[in-house]
Amino acid sequence: MTHPNPAAPPETAPVLQAIQLQKHFSHRGRGVVHAVDDVDLVLRHGEVVALVGESGSGKSTIARLLAQLMPATGGELRLHGEDARVRSRRAFRRYVARVQLIFQDPFGSLNPVHTVRYLLTRAVRIHHGRLRGQALEAELQGLLERVHLTPPERYLDKFPHELSGGQRQRVAIARALAADPEVLLADEPISMLDVSIRLGILNLLKDLRDRLRLAILYITHDIASARYFADRTLVMYAGRIVETGDSESVTQDPLHPYTQLLVRSAPNPDDLADRARGARGEAPSLVNPPAGCRFNPRCPFATELCRTELPPFAEVGEGRTVACWGYSDRVDRPVLGDVGEAYGERPTIEVPHLAEEPDEPVQPSGAAAEASVAYGPSAEEGVR
Amino acid sequence: MTSTDTAGAGAPAPAGALVADPVLDIRGLSVDYGFDANPTHVLRDVSLSLGRGEVLGLAGESGCGKSTLAYAATRLLPPPGLITGGEVWFTGRDGRREDVLAMTDARLRQSRWQDTAIVFQGAMNSLNPVFRVGRQIVDGIFAHRPKWSKAQATERAAELFEMVGIAPDRLRSYPHQLSGGMRQRVMIAMALALEPQVLIMDEPTTALDVVMQRQIVEQIAELRDRLGFSVIFITHDVSLLIEIADRIAIMYAGEIVEQGPAQELYRRPRHPYTKGLLSSFPPLRGPKTELAGIPGAPPDLSNPPAGCRFAARCPHALGRCQAVEPELGPTAVPGDATARRVACHLHDGAQPVPLELALTR
């Protein structure tokens, strides 16, 4: 690999690895959606990797590609160094026993007509054969205990609707653990949950990482939770990874202008002055992504180079890479500055005032007259 | 209802102390869900006032009654929601006072959009997909300005689009042709079409990513400064509220448990729930600490516990918390701003307030 990111200690070999992963969806004859392009990703035992990006940046597509719920259109997928692309149902079963996916919505991912016992029994039987009686019971209780739903007897015979959102997500995690996986792909596992119980789920996943040495991919749009939970963070923008590194340095010292914008845009009650102001623009269409760097239409530092050539990953210190021409040694590279000031002040908004004309006889006549004085000259006199 | 009396006598006092010139004054509002013999009391005797030109933040977990409060105060609450008591006094720019809950249907129709406008949760779904967005704004204008010409209304819609930073040629777009951020701005433009005095925003940025959220929030703040309307901003993201709101009210299980100026509430929370809520958001900057959130889950409102509703999850719960319901009152920490209110037995003066809830700087 030329530019992926060996940030984690090299003694742990990769469990799941994606190399130059690509997914293009055809758009009914109207071109191709470039959902994911050239994504390199390494998951290791006992490590949480966060994938951060805004909605539509391709995060969930990556989760589905890694879970092989849909085929990639390019690139490689390796499990313990061997090609992991499944070509048969049986191979898929073997693969999902090692790589499990948790969905965002615990309200949708658990079948409402079945009890927790049934949901977990299905998963256990699929992956461990026909356990019965005491052995099955012990397995189910063990699973619920692992996700801290204790005492297990209280939860086994409940239906999903009898559980709170956090408990449901724990059941979904227990179901994933039933396969005894090596890799857990968590697609926004907390964003549908109440704020007060989100940390409980993150702490549980942390605990599973440490006890079971799981390799976890944590997909989120909340960069603050990535800092809290993940060892390494990858930042995505419009289908491409733009920055990688250990979570602490990516969030504390973001290098790519997009990461800077993301970090500076997050609410920060402690320092109201230190935030990016006046940012404009939106993520590009992935049907016709901009040439060069995909962030260039919004980037305040973009130059001609950024608009024409795709920036390669530049090594910028211990295990950190960033895909931005500003860190290259090209002579025509853009000069990066502080993204907080770069956008300058938002152009002041012209606020045209509404000509005062009350609904029929609602207001006392004095009010209308007073209001039109108070709120500027009324333009509608002539019209009326 | 017994609480109407106490609200009439008790609520204006704190309200008067908190807000000098209220544009919206909610007193003792109660809402039930369900028409049967056993309705769920989702709002119990909630009093809240919104000052002129103020941004009031309303925070709490899902299901705690934030949206119900906003919809009840505007009489938009759909069945089986039922307002069982209370008053909502609206004061116009000209000093006219009206109880929204007592308005006739015709008067209510006039007042909506004109006096109070709402930006609904999920702008994606609040626009009609089969009409161009311009048409939808123009329709709203015509409902209140029947005498306007079509050109005049369209011109106003174009002005509004420019105001929220969308090119006016987008008036001819259908909602699906706009991005999430743009649709949200269309909703804001629509809400501002008649220059309402109160703008209620129900989770306006929840579906957007942080960069777009920042843009929208900046825009609301700027428009507020220029147009001088008041905002009730509903969200579960307390850290965002601290930036945008002047004052924050924290709701839990259908009641307001604490309110106060935004920065005060953030730096010196007085209610254990506020404290827990604030430490449920991992910080992006500053030292990295182990956080725990709040153990347990909010109570089932169809069968609420006796006493304080937070007692079962509260690390400081006392014996009487399970039995006696606390009332919203002044805090027990000397030196607190007079505008602070908290509903917690820890602040009744019978025992010292735990240190973490009694910070003074």
XYZ file of C-alpha atoms in Angstrom:
745
model
C 0.000 0.000 0.000
C 1.357 3.356 -0.860
C -0.729 5.791 1.115
C -2.863 3.991 3.690
C -2.285 4.697 7.273
C -0.346 2.437 9.572
C -1.226 4.501 12.615
C -1.850 1.680 15.043
C 1.070 -0.157 16.553
C 2.446 -2.461 13.874
C 2.513 -5.516 16.153
C -1.196 -6.118 15.619
C -1.885 -7.458 12.166
C -4.910 -6.124 10.282
C -8.079 -8.145 10.709
C -10.177 -6.550 8.027
C -8.657 -4.428 5.362
C -10.138 -2.516 2.468
C -7.865 -1.438 -0.345
C -8.927 1.162 -2.877
C -12.546 0.287 -2.223
C -14.912 1.800 -4.735
C -18.679 1.808 -5.162
C -20.450 3.440 -8.063
C -24.199 3.224 -8.436
C -25.644 3.591 -11.869
C -28.284 6.263 -11.917
C -30.823 4.997 -14.431
C -29.016 6.182 -17.489
C -28.332 9.589 -15.990
C -24.738 8.950 -15.123
C -23.074 7.293 -12.210
C -23.170 8.147 -8.520
C -19.608 8.063 -7.235
C -20.589 7.029 -3.712
C -17.243 5.721 -2.519
C -13.883 6.133 -4.194
C -10.419 4.842 -3.313
C -11.075 4.085 0.330
C -8.281 2.409 2.254
C -9.211 1.176 5.669
C -7.564 -1.087 8.229
C -9.302 -2.583 11.269
C -7.223 -4.260 13.965
C -8.036 -6.306 17.065
C -8.796 -4.195 20.103
C -8.994 -0.975 18.152
C -11.845 1.365 17.332
C -11.674 3.235 14.059
C -14.139 6.066 13.570
C -15.377 7.100 10.161
C -16.642 10.664 10.371
C -18.493 12.559 7.695
C -21.682 14.388 6.899
C -24.786 12.663 5.624
C -24.363 11.559 2.046
C -20.589 11.310 2.272
C -20.630 7.542 1.802
C -20.094 6.347 5.378
C -22.960 3.889 5.440
C -22.094 2.656 1.967
C -18.697 1.687 3.328
C -20.339 -0.195 6.213
C -22.493 -2.117 3.764
C -19.534 -2.846 1.513
C -17.493 -4.144 4.431
C -20.422 -6.296 5.563
C -20.726 -7.459 1.926
C -24.405 -6.663 1.848
C -23.683 -5.334 -1.596
C -20.780 -5.884 -3.942
C -18.098 -3.259 -4.394
C -17.434 -2.071 -7.930
C -13.705 -1.933 -7.376
C -10.928 -2.523 -4.907
C -10.096 -5.347 -2.568
C -11.410 -6.601 0.726
C -9.082 -8.712 2.856
C -9.790 -10.673 6.023
C -6.547 -11.675 7.740
C -4.699 -10.894 4.551
C -6.776 -13.157 2.328
C -9.222 -12.114 -0.307
C -12.580 -12.012 1.446
C -14.956 -11.327 -1.407
C -17.782 -13.815 -1.069
C -19.149 -15.502 -4.140
C -21.596 -17.967 -2.613
C -24.183 -18.053 0.131
C -22.056 -20.390 2.156
C -19.022 -18.128 1.910
C -21.231 -15.209 2.920
C -22.386 -17.102 6.020
C -18.802 -17.818 6.961
C -17.921 -14.194 6.421
C -20.745 -12.726 8.504
C -19.804 -15.049 11.365
C -16.659 -12.955 11.639
C -17.890 -9.539 10.568
C -21.141 -8.289 12.083
C -23.037 -5.107 11.422
C -25.111 -3.082 13.897
C -27.648 -0.720 12.441
C -28.543 2.790 13.424
C -32.150 2.169 14.248
C -32.837 -0.371 17.015
C -36.535 0.300 16.462
C -36.309 -1.096 12.957
C -33.621 -3.736 13.275
C -35.449 -5.967 15.784
C -38.516 -7.805 14.554
C -41.378 -6.533 16.736
C -43.327 -9.807 16.717
C -40.582 -11.847 18.361
C -39.226 -11.920 21.900
C -35.624 -11.245 22.778
C -35.229 -14.969 23.437
C -36.291 -15.832 19.884
C -34.178 -13.117 18.282
C -31.054 -14.265 20.081
C -31.778 -17.981 19.691
C -31.961 -17.539 15.927
C -28.578 -15.874 15.859
C -27.015 -18.472 18.173
C -28.377 -21.404 16.161
C -27.276 -19.954 12.855
C -23.733 -19.561 14.041
C -23.288 -22.338 16.604
C -25.533 -25.133 15.469
C -28.509 -26.534 17.299
C -27.941 -25.744 20.920
C -30.735 -26.852 23.229
C -31.903 -26.728 26.807
C -29.336 -25.745 29.377
C -26.571 -25.021 26.874
C -28.789 -22.656 24.908
C -30.067 -20.972 28.044
C -26.530 -20.440 29.321
C -25.487 -18.987 25.967
C -28.424 -16.550 25.901
C -27.792 -15.425 29.458
C -24.112 -14.983 28.702
C -24.946 -12.778 25.718
C -27.249 -10.505 27.692
C -24.737 -10.271 30.508
C -22.062 -9.244 28.052
C -24.175 -6.248 27.031
C -24.972 -5.489 30.675
C -28.652 -6.382 30.531
C -28.804 -7.928 33.980
C -30.457 -9.938 35.355
C -30.899 -11.665 31.964
C -34.120 -13.433 32.964
C -35.854 -10.077 33.141
C -35.175 -9.334 29.487
C -35.296 -12.715 27.765
C -39.045 -12.918 27.364
C -39.701 -9.279 26.545
C -40.792 -8.004 23.184
C -38.801 -5.160 21.600
C -41.584 -2.649 22.275
C -41.288 -3.327 25.995
C -37.679 -2.167 26.007
C -36.277 1.348 25.897
C -34.178 2.490 22.938
C -30.924 1.886 24.781
C -31.984 -1.602 25.851
C -33.031 -2.413 22.305
C -29.677 -1.329 20.947
C -28.032 -3.560 23.567
C -30.118 -6.490 22.346
C -29.021 -5.702 18.783
C -25.405 -5.718 19.948
C -25.961 -9.008 21.816
C -27.356 -10.506 18.633
C -24.253 -9.426 16.753
C -22.064 -10.932 19.476
C -23.898 -14.254 19.163
C -21.818 -14.931 16.081
C -18.644 -14.448 18.103
C -17.352 -11.985 15.524
C -13.924 -10.485 15.188
C -15.150 -7.298 13.603
C -18.097 -5.152 14.606
C -19.298 -2.552 12.133
C -21.400 -0.010 14.018
C -23.321 2.285 11.678
C -24.333 5.322 13.752
C -25.191 3.101 16.735
C -26.149 5.968 19.018
C -27.662 8.665 16.860
C -31.241 7.411 17.278
C -30.933 7.127 21.047
C -31.687 9.587 23.791
C -28.757 11.785 24.668
C -28.539 10.554 28.250
C -28.086 6.906 27.268
C -25.739 7.368 24.313
C -22.640 7.300 26.434
C -23.793 4.067 28.047
C -23.765 2.362 24.636
C -20.387 3.845 23.714
C -18.929 2.705 27.030
C -20.334 -0.772 26.403
C -18.673 -0.926 22.979
C -15.428 0.305 24.553
C -15.699 -2.463 27.087
C -16.263 -5.057 24.331
C -13.235 -3.748 22.504
C -11.102 -4.291 25.580
C -12.541 -7.587 26.801
C -13.213 -9.374 23.534
C -10.471 -7.614 21.545
C -13.014 -6.753 18.869
C -12.051 -4.652 15.909
C -14.727 -1.960 15.716
C -15.592 0.436 12.935
C -17.582 3.287 14.396
C -19.473 5.306 11.815
C -20.706 8.681 12.987
C -21.374 12.251 12.003
C -20.433 13.466 15.469
C -16.718 14.138 15.572
C -16.814 14.767 19.328
C -17.987 11.220 20.002
C -15.245 9.945 17.676
C -12.725 11.694 19.876
C -14.283 10.163 22.973
C -14.565 6.635 21.687
C -12.228 5.912 18.794
C -8.522 5.237 18.714
C -8.157 6.370 15.140
C -10.360 8.640 13.066
C -10.877 8.830 9.331
C -12.663 11.865 7.947
C -14.720 11.445 4.785
C -15.950 14.045 2.401
C -18.086 13.346 -0.659
C -17.079 9.709 -0.991
C -13.377 10.110 -0.343
C -11.267 9.952 2.777
C -9.582 13.303 3.298
C -7.739 12.852 6.565
C -6.628 10.018 8.839
C -4.786 9.787 12.121
C -5.203 9.094 15.794
C -8.428 10.612 17.092
C -6.817 13.023 19.485
C -4.621 14.732 16.923
C -7.259 14.730 14.185
C -9.712 16.528 16.458
C -7.242 18.777 18.270
C -5.056 19.655 15.317
C -7.092 19.103 12.160
C -5.059 19.599 9.004
C -7.421 19.262 6.057
C -9.502 22.413 5.555
C -12.686 20.322 5.675
C -11.739 18.712 8.981
C -10.908 22.149 10.307
C -14.292 23.421 9.239
C -15.980 20.395 10.807
C -14.187 20.798 14.113
C -14.671 24.530 14.245
C -18.353 24.214 13.383
C -19.162 21.909 16.284
C -20.836 23.713 19.151
C -18.282 24.805 21.704
C -19.921 26.517 24.665
C -16.591 27.241 26.319
C -15.208 29.407 23.618
C -17.800 31.210 21.585
C -15.219 33.223 19.673
C -13.300 30.237 18.341
C -15.589 28.993 15.674
C -15.730 29.075 11.954
C -18.060 31.754 10.709
C -19.535 32.456 7.367
C -18.899 29.048 5.831
C -20.862 28.688 2.647
C -21.778 26.045 0.160
C -22.797 22.443 0.384
C -21.458 19.017 -0.389
C -21.175 18.445 -4.140
C -23.340 16.195 -6.236
C -21.783 12.760 -6.441
C -23.129 12.235 -9.936
C -20.731 14.827 -11.279
C -18.188 15.244 -8.523
C -15.893 18.215 -8.994
C -12.585 17.506 -10.672
C -9.534 17.562 -8.470
C -10.170 17.777 -4.750
C -13.856 17.276 -4.049
C -13.795 19.947 -1.384
C -12.464 22.625 -3.727
C -15.767 24.440 -4.405
C -16.150 25.167 -0.685
C -12.515 25.476 0.243
C -11.402 29.053 0.926
C -7.816 28.233 -0.053
C -8.464 26.361 -3.302
C -6.237 27.137 -6.262
C -6.176 26.035 -9.879
C -4.225 22.948 -8.842
C -7.016 21.868 -6.461
C -9.568 22.284 -9.205
C -7.771 20.093 -11.702
C -5.749 17.400 -9.963
C -6.744 14.940 -7.280
C -4.553 15.468 -4.212
C -2.623 12.374 -3.088
C -2.310 11.439 0.572
C 0.577 13.260 2.168
C 2.285 11.853 5.257
C 2.156 14.558 7.857
C 3.636 13.088 10.987
C 3.161 10.026 13.139
C 0.510 7.906 11.458
C -1.286 10.878 9.985
C -2.160 11.387 6.371
C -4.076 14.154 4.687
C -5.317 14.437 1.128
C -4.721 18.110 0.483
C -2.393 19.842 -1.950
C -1.523 22.333 0.771
C 0.729 19.717 2.382
C 2.532 18.738 -0.807
C 5.770 20.192 -2.065
C 4.356 21.366 -5.379
C 5.332 24.919 -6.206
C 1.775 25.782 -7.213
C 0.295 24.427 -3.987
C -2.351 26.429 -2.159
C -1.375 28.359 0.948
C -3.482 27.249 3.851
C -4.579 29.608 6.571
C -6.994 29.662 9.449
C -10.311 28.364 8.250
C -11.984 30.302 11.046
C -11.181 33.596 9.396
C -10.758 32.508 5.808
C -14.402 32.787 4.870
C -14.512 36.329 6.131
C -17.712 37.900 7.248
C -20.891 36.665 5.708
C -22.172 39.310 3.321
C -24.719 41.285 5.264
C -28.249 40.323 4.536
C -30.574 42.896 3.082
C -33.665 42.624 5.206
C -36.632 43.933 3.330
C -39.473 44.671 5.652
C -42.920 43.485 4.995
C -45.301 46.209 4.082
C -47.729 46.379 6.934
C -51.195 45.427 5.889
C -53.187 43.676 8.563
C -55.563 40.883 7.845
C -58.874 42.622 7.379
C -60.106 44.302 10.560
C -57.917 42.438 13.015
C -55.782 45.092 14.552
C -56.978 48.372 15.875
C -56.276 50.963 13.219
C -53.796 52.779 15.436
C -51.609 49.730 15.586
C -51.166 49.481 11.868
C -50.185 53.083 11.579
C -47.796 52.774 14.473
C -46.310 49.601 13.149
C -45.619 50.995 9.727
C -43.785 53.855 11.338
C -41.822 51.527 13.534
C -40.947 49.091 10.791
C -39.910 51.360 7.996
C -41.725 53.004 5.182
C -44.496 50.877 3.837
C -44.370 50.303 0.162
C -47.858 49.096 -0.388
C -49.600 52.438 -0.160
C -49.351 52.918 -3.908
C -50.536 49.441 -4.642
C -53.599 49.771 -2.554
C -57.936 21.500 37.505
C -56.425 22.715 40.723
C -53.211 23.962 39.225
C -54.853 26.775 37.282
C -55.341 28.718 40.484
C -51.848 28.232 41.727
C -50.552 29.066 38.282
C -52.565 32.233 38.177
C -51.202 33.317 41.519
C -47.792 31.706 41.513
C -46.545 31.612 37.970
C -46.609 35.299 37.111
C -44.314 36.060 40.018
C -41.358 34.042 38.740
C -42.325 34.918 35.199
C -42.318 38.587 36.072
C -38.951 38.200 37.714
C -37.519 36.310 34.765
C -38.801 38.301 31.842
C -39.619 41.973 31.831
C -41.651 42.220 28.639
C -43.040 38.788 27.766
C -44.305 38.339 24.241
C -45.571 34.863 25.017
C -46.544 33.946 28.547
C -47.461 30.321 29.139
C -49.153 29.737 32.476
C -49.957 26.423 34.057
C -50.303 24.610 30.761
C -51.360 20.965 31.082
C -51.737 18.458 28.283
C -53.085 14.922 28.316
C -52.819 12.298 25.619
C -55.814 10.024 25.268
C -59.517 10.576 25.741
C -60.249 7.517 27.840
C -60.597 7.366 31.625
C -56.871 6.992 32.049
C -55.124 9.659 29.990
C -51.367 10.133 30.066
C -50.405 13.463 31.587
C -47.594 14.576 29.320
C -47.419 18.185 30.459
C -48.206 19.127 33.989
C -48.697 22.724 34.949
C -45.890 24.164 32.855
C -45.262 27.903 33.069
C -42.778 29.619 30.843
C -42.407 33.086 29.420
C -40.617 34.300 26.353
C -39.237 37.840 26.431
C -39.402 40.195 23.476
C -36.410 39.637 21.204
C -35.216 36.753 23.321
C -34.015 33.321 22.212
C -35.336 30.772 24.664
C -33.898 27.284 24.486
C -35.994 24.296 25.420
C -33.943 21.168 26.008
C -34.543 17.655 27.207
C -34.645 14.068 26.057
C -37.086 12.784 23.500
C -40.513 12.257 24.977
C -40.096 14.827 27.720
C -42.734 17.124 26.242
C -40.709 19.804 24.447
C -42.597 19.591 21.189
C -45.898 19.030 22.968
C -45.361 22.296 24.816
C -44.731 24.179 21.580
C -47.705 22.646 19.788
C -50.036 23.128 22.731
C -49.043 26.771 23.075
C -49.949 27.316 19.419
C -53.001 25.050 19.502
C -51.513 22.841 16.839
C -51.643 19.760 19.003
C -53.246 16.912 17.046
C -55.609 14.428 18.710
C -55.329 12.532 20.982
C -53.529 15.486 22.550
C -55.844 17.510 24.727
C -55.120 20.767 26.508
C -56.627 20.347 29.948
C -55.732 23.641 31.520
C -53.690 26.796 31.426
C -53.398 30.055 29.557
C -51.089 31.274 26.829
C -50.935 35.056 26.719
C -49.636 36.615 23.563
C -48.712 40.286 23.617
C -48.532 42.073 20.296
C -46.109 44.821 19.325
C -48.896 47.272 20.010
C -49.500 45.937 23.506
C -52.662 43.983 22.647
C -52.952 40.914 24.884
C -54.794 37.779 23.918
C -55.128 34.287 25.315
C -54.235 31.972 22.425
C -56.175 29.143 24.014
C -59.337 31.279 24.118
C -59.197 32.622 20.558
C -62.013 31.889 18.151
C -61.116 29.737 15.183
C -61.218 32.672 12.795
C -59.017 34.782 15.019
C -56.633 31.872 15.508
C -56.336 31.479 11.766
C -55.402 35.117 11.418
C -52.948 34.984 14.247
C -51.070 31.938 13.017
C -48.085 32.743 10.808
C -48.792 36.422 11.471
C -48.029 36.420 15.197
C -46.443 33.040 15.759
C -44.778 30.870 13.153
C -43.333 27.406 13.491
C -40.458 25.707 11.733
C -41.347 22.076 12.075
C -39.140 19.179 12.922
C -37.800 17.619 9.767
C -38.030 20.234 7.056
C -37.618 17.392 4.608
C -41.163 16.322 5.236
C -42.889 19.619 5.886
C -42.813 20.808 2.299
C -45.352 19.505 -0.158
C -43.408 17.487 -2.727
C -45.775 18.170 -5.616
C -45.663 21.975 -5.519
C -42.800 24.287 -6.322
C -41.386 25.851 -3.164
C -42.160 29.364 -4.414
C -45.813 28.473 -4.825
C -45.921 27.175 -1.269
C -44.593 30.439 0.136
C -46.907 32.502 -2.029
C -49.877 30.428 -0.861
C -49.011 31.206 2.725
C -48.789 34.911 1.950
C -52.115 34.944 0.103
C -53.848 33.284 3.038
C -53.076 36.383 5.065
C -52.876 39.050 2.383
C -55.723 38.197 0.021
C -55.575 41.598 -1.636
C -52.008 41.276 -2.781
C -51.293 40.780 -6.438
C -49.494 37.674 -7.537
C -46.465 39.696 -8.596
C -46.301 41.331 -5.219
C -46.414 38.028 -3.357
C -43.810 36.488 -5.638
C -41.573 39.456 -5.118
C -41.896 39.017 -1.380
C -41.023 35.323 -1.713
C -37.923 36.263 -3.712
C -36.923 38.732 -1.016
C -37.306 36.051 1.603
C -35.157 33.632 -0.365
C -32.432 36.198 -0.657
C -32.726 36.857 3.038
C -31.964 33.233 3.898
C -29.242 32.963 1.273
C -30.919 31.072 -1.548
C -30.861 32.364 -5.111
C -34.391 33.567 -5.992
C -34.432 31.479 -9.173
C -34.777 28.505 -6.837
C -38.378 29.549 -6.250
C -39.238 27.415 -9.226
C -37.616 24.296 -7.773
C -39.466 21.373 -6.309
C -38.487 20.348 -2.781
C -36.649 17.233 -3.953
C -34.361 19.382 -6.070
C -33.057 21.168 -2.998
C -30.571 19.850 -0.463
C -31.507 19.321 3.175
C -29.930 22.583 4.253
C -31.745 24.514 1.542
C -35.098 22.973 2.392
C -34.533 23.943 5.988
C -33.870 27.509 4.858
C -36.996 27.473 2.743
C -38.926 26.556 5.867
C -37.305 29.410 7.755
C -38.026 31.833 4.909
C -41.623 30.679 4.909
C -41.928 31.138 8.643
C -40.579 34.667 8.380
C -42.818 35.638 5.456
C -45.218 37.698 7.549
C -42.678 38.874 10.096
C -44.039 36.988 13.049
C -43.105 38.086 16.522
C -42.573 34.601 17.801
C -40.720 31.947 15.861
C -40.866 28.428 17.254
C -38.157 26.164 15.897
C -38.641 22.500 16.652
C -35.303 20.713 16.231
C -34.510 22.768 13.118
C -30.991 21.461 12.663
C -31.168 17.885 13.909
C -31.117 16.309 10.471
C -28.251 18.470 9.244
C -24.538 18.004 9.636
C -22.608 20.369 11.866
C -21.299 22.656 9.155
C -24.792 23.289 7.815
C -26.125 23.516 11.358
C -23.612 26.245 12.083
C -24.672 28.150 8.950
C -28.365 27.950 9.825
C -27.850 28.912 13.445
C -25.732 31.910 12.434
C -28.410 32.966 10.036
C -31.177 32.725 12.611
C -29.146 34.803 15.058
C -28.492 37.445 12.438
C -32.104 37.604 11.272
C -33.236 37.825 14.869
C -30.980 40.818 15.440
C -32.328 42.550 12.370
C -35.992 41.681 12.487
C -36.358 41.603 16.253
C -38.498 38.515 16.649
C -38.373 36.123 19.600
C -37.398 32.500 19.219
C -38.250 29.326 21.079
C -35.530 26.920 20.016
C -36.262 23.286 20.789
C -33.448 20.762 20.682
C -31.849 17.939 22.589
C -28.384 19.317 21.890
C -27.698 21.419 24.975
C -24.266 22.470 23.779
C -25.811 24.099 20.714
C -28.374 25.874 22.865
C -25.747 27.443 25.041
C -24.424 29.213 21.981
C -27.656 30.440 20.515
C -30.020 30.895 23.446
C -30.222 33.731 25.942
C -32.114 31.610 28.413
C -32.596 27.858 28.683
C -35.364 25.792 30.209
C -34.641 22.113 30.831
C -37.580 19.734 30.655
C -37.832 16.274 32.124
C -40.842 13.974 31.952
C -43.344 16.721 31.179
C -42.096 19.323 33.620
C -39.610 22.133 33.615
C -36.937 21.193 36.113
C -34.575 24.107 35.715
C -34.340 27.404 33.919
C -31.864 30.214 33.853
C -29.550 32.295 31.691
C -27.724 30.077 29.185
C -24.165 30.553 30.310
C -25.074 30.301 34.019
C -26.954 27.104 33.450
C -24.063 25.635 31.519
C -21.318 26.578 33.935
C -23.280 26.146 37.162
C -26.078 23.611 36.742
C -28.292 23.302 39.819
C -30.495 20.329 38.995
C -28.953 16.844 38.955
C -30.669 16.173 35.621
C -29.175 19.280 34.021
C -25.802 18.234 35.346
C -26.256 14.754 33.874
C -27.465 16.096 30.548
C -24.505 18.429 30.233
C -22.065 15.614 30.894
C -23.743 13.381 28.324
C -21.959 15.174 25.504
C -18.330 14.232 25.126
C -16.318 17.424 24.742
C -14.529 18.085 21.478
C -11.906 20.199 23.162
C -10.291 20.285 26.550
C -9.291 17.326 28.687
C -10.560 13.900 27.733
C -12.531 12.369 30.574
C -14.496 9.210 31.149
C -18.188 10.043 31.006
C -21.141 7.977 32.064
C -24.264 9.724 30.814
C -27.297 9.199 33.027
C -28.080 5.651 34.134
C -31.569 4.321 33.575
C -34.273 5.657 31.288
C -36.964 8.355 31.579
C -40.103 7.194 33.406
C -43.173 5.906 31.670
C -45.543 8.876 31.703
C -48.654 6.727 31.664
C -47.600 5.457 35.063
C -45.341 8.121 36.547
C -43.548 7.524 39.835
C -44.673 9.411 42.926
C -42.573 12.343 44.039
C -39.778 13.682 41.872
C -39.807 12.027 38.462
C -36.059 12.024 38.251
C -35.540 10.384 41.668
C -34.966 6.876 40.298
C -32.024 8.065 38.163
C -30.745 10.725 40.545
C -27.415 10.172 42.310
C -28.394 12.564 45.119
C -31.951 11.353 45.789
C -33.190 11.871 49.333
C -35.909 10.007 51.173
C -38.577 12.570 50.434
C -37.770 12.648 46.710
C -39.759 9.440 46.285
C -42.759 10.887 48.070
C -43.022 14.634 47.633
C -42.960 16.369 44.284
C -40.555 19.309 44.199
C -41.736 22.685 42.917
C -39.960 25.101 40.655
C -38.416 27.718 42.953
C -35.283 29.742 43.626
C -32.011 27.911 44.098
C -30.391 27.498 47.498
C -26.983 28.683 46.347
C -26.197 32.180 47.595
C -25.214 34.599 44.891
C -27.273 32.970 42.136
C -28.971 35.240 39.652
C -32.558 35.928 40.638
C -33.652 34.632 37.256
C -32.724 31.057 38.120
C -35.317 28.464 39.007
C -34.918 24.829 39.911
C -37.343 22.082 40.903
C -35.330 19.957 43.297
C -35.538 19.085 47.001
C -31.805 19.598 47.330
C -32.504 23.315 47.065
C -35.138 23.568 49.797
C -32.571 24.667 52.375
C -32.986 21.671 54.681
C -29.567 20.290 53.792
C -26.438 21.601 52.124
C -26.529 21.382 48.336
C -24.026 18.797 46.978
C -20.850 20.491 45.882
C -21.146 19.747 42.158
C -24.574 21.392 42.097
C -23.462 24.422 44.084
C -20.569 25.748 42.037
C -20.348 29.487 42.298
C -17.825 30.207 39.606
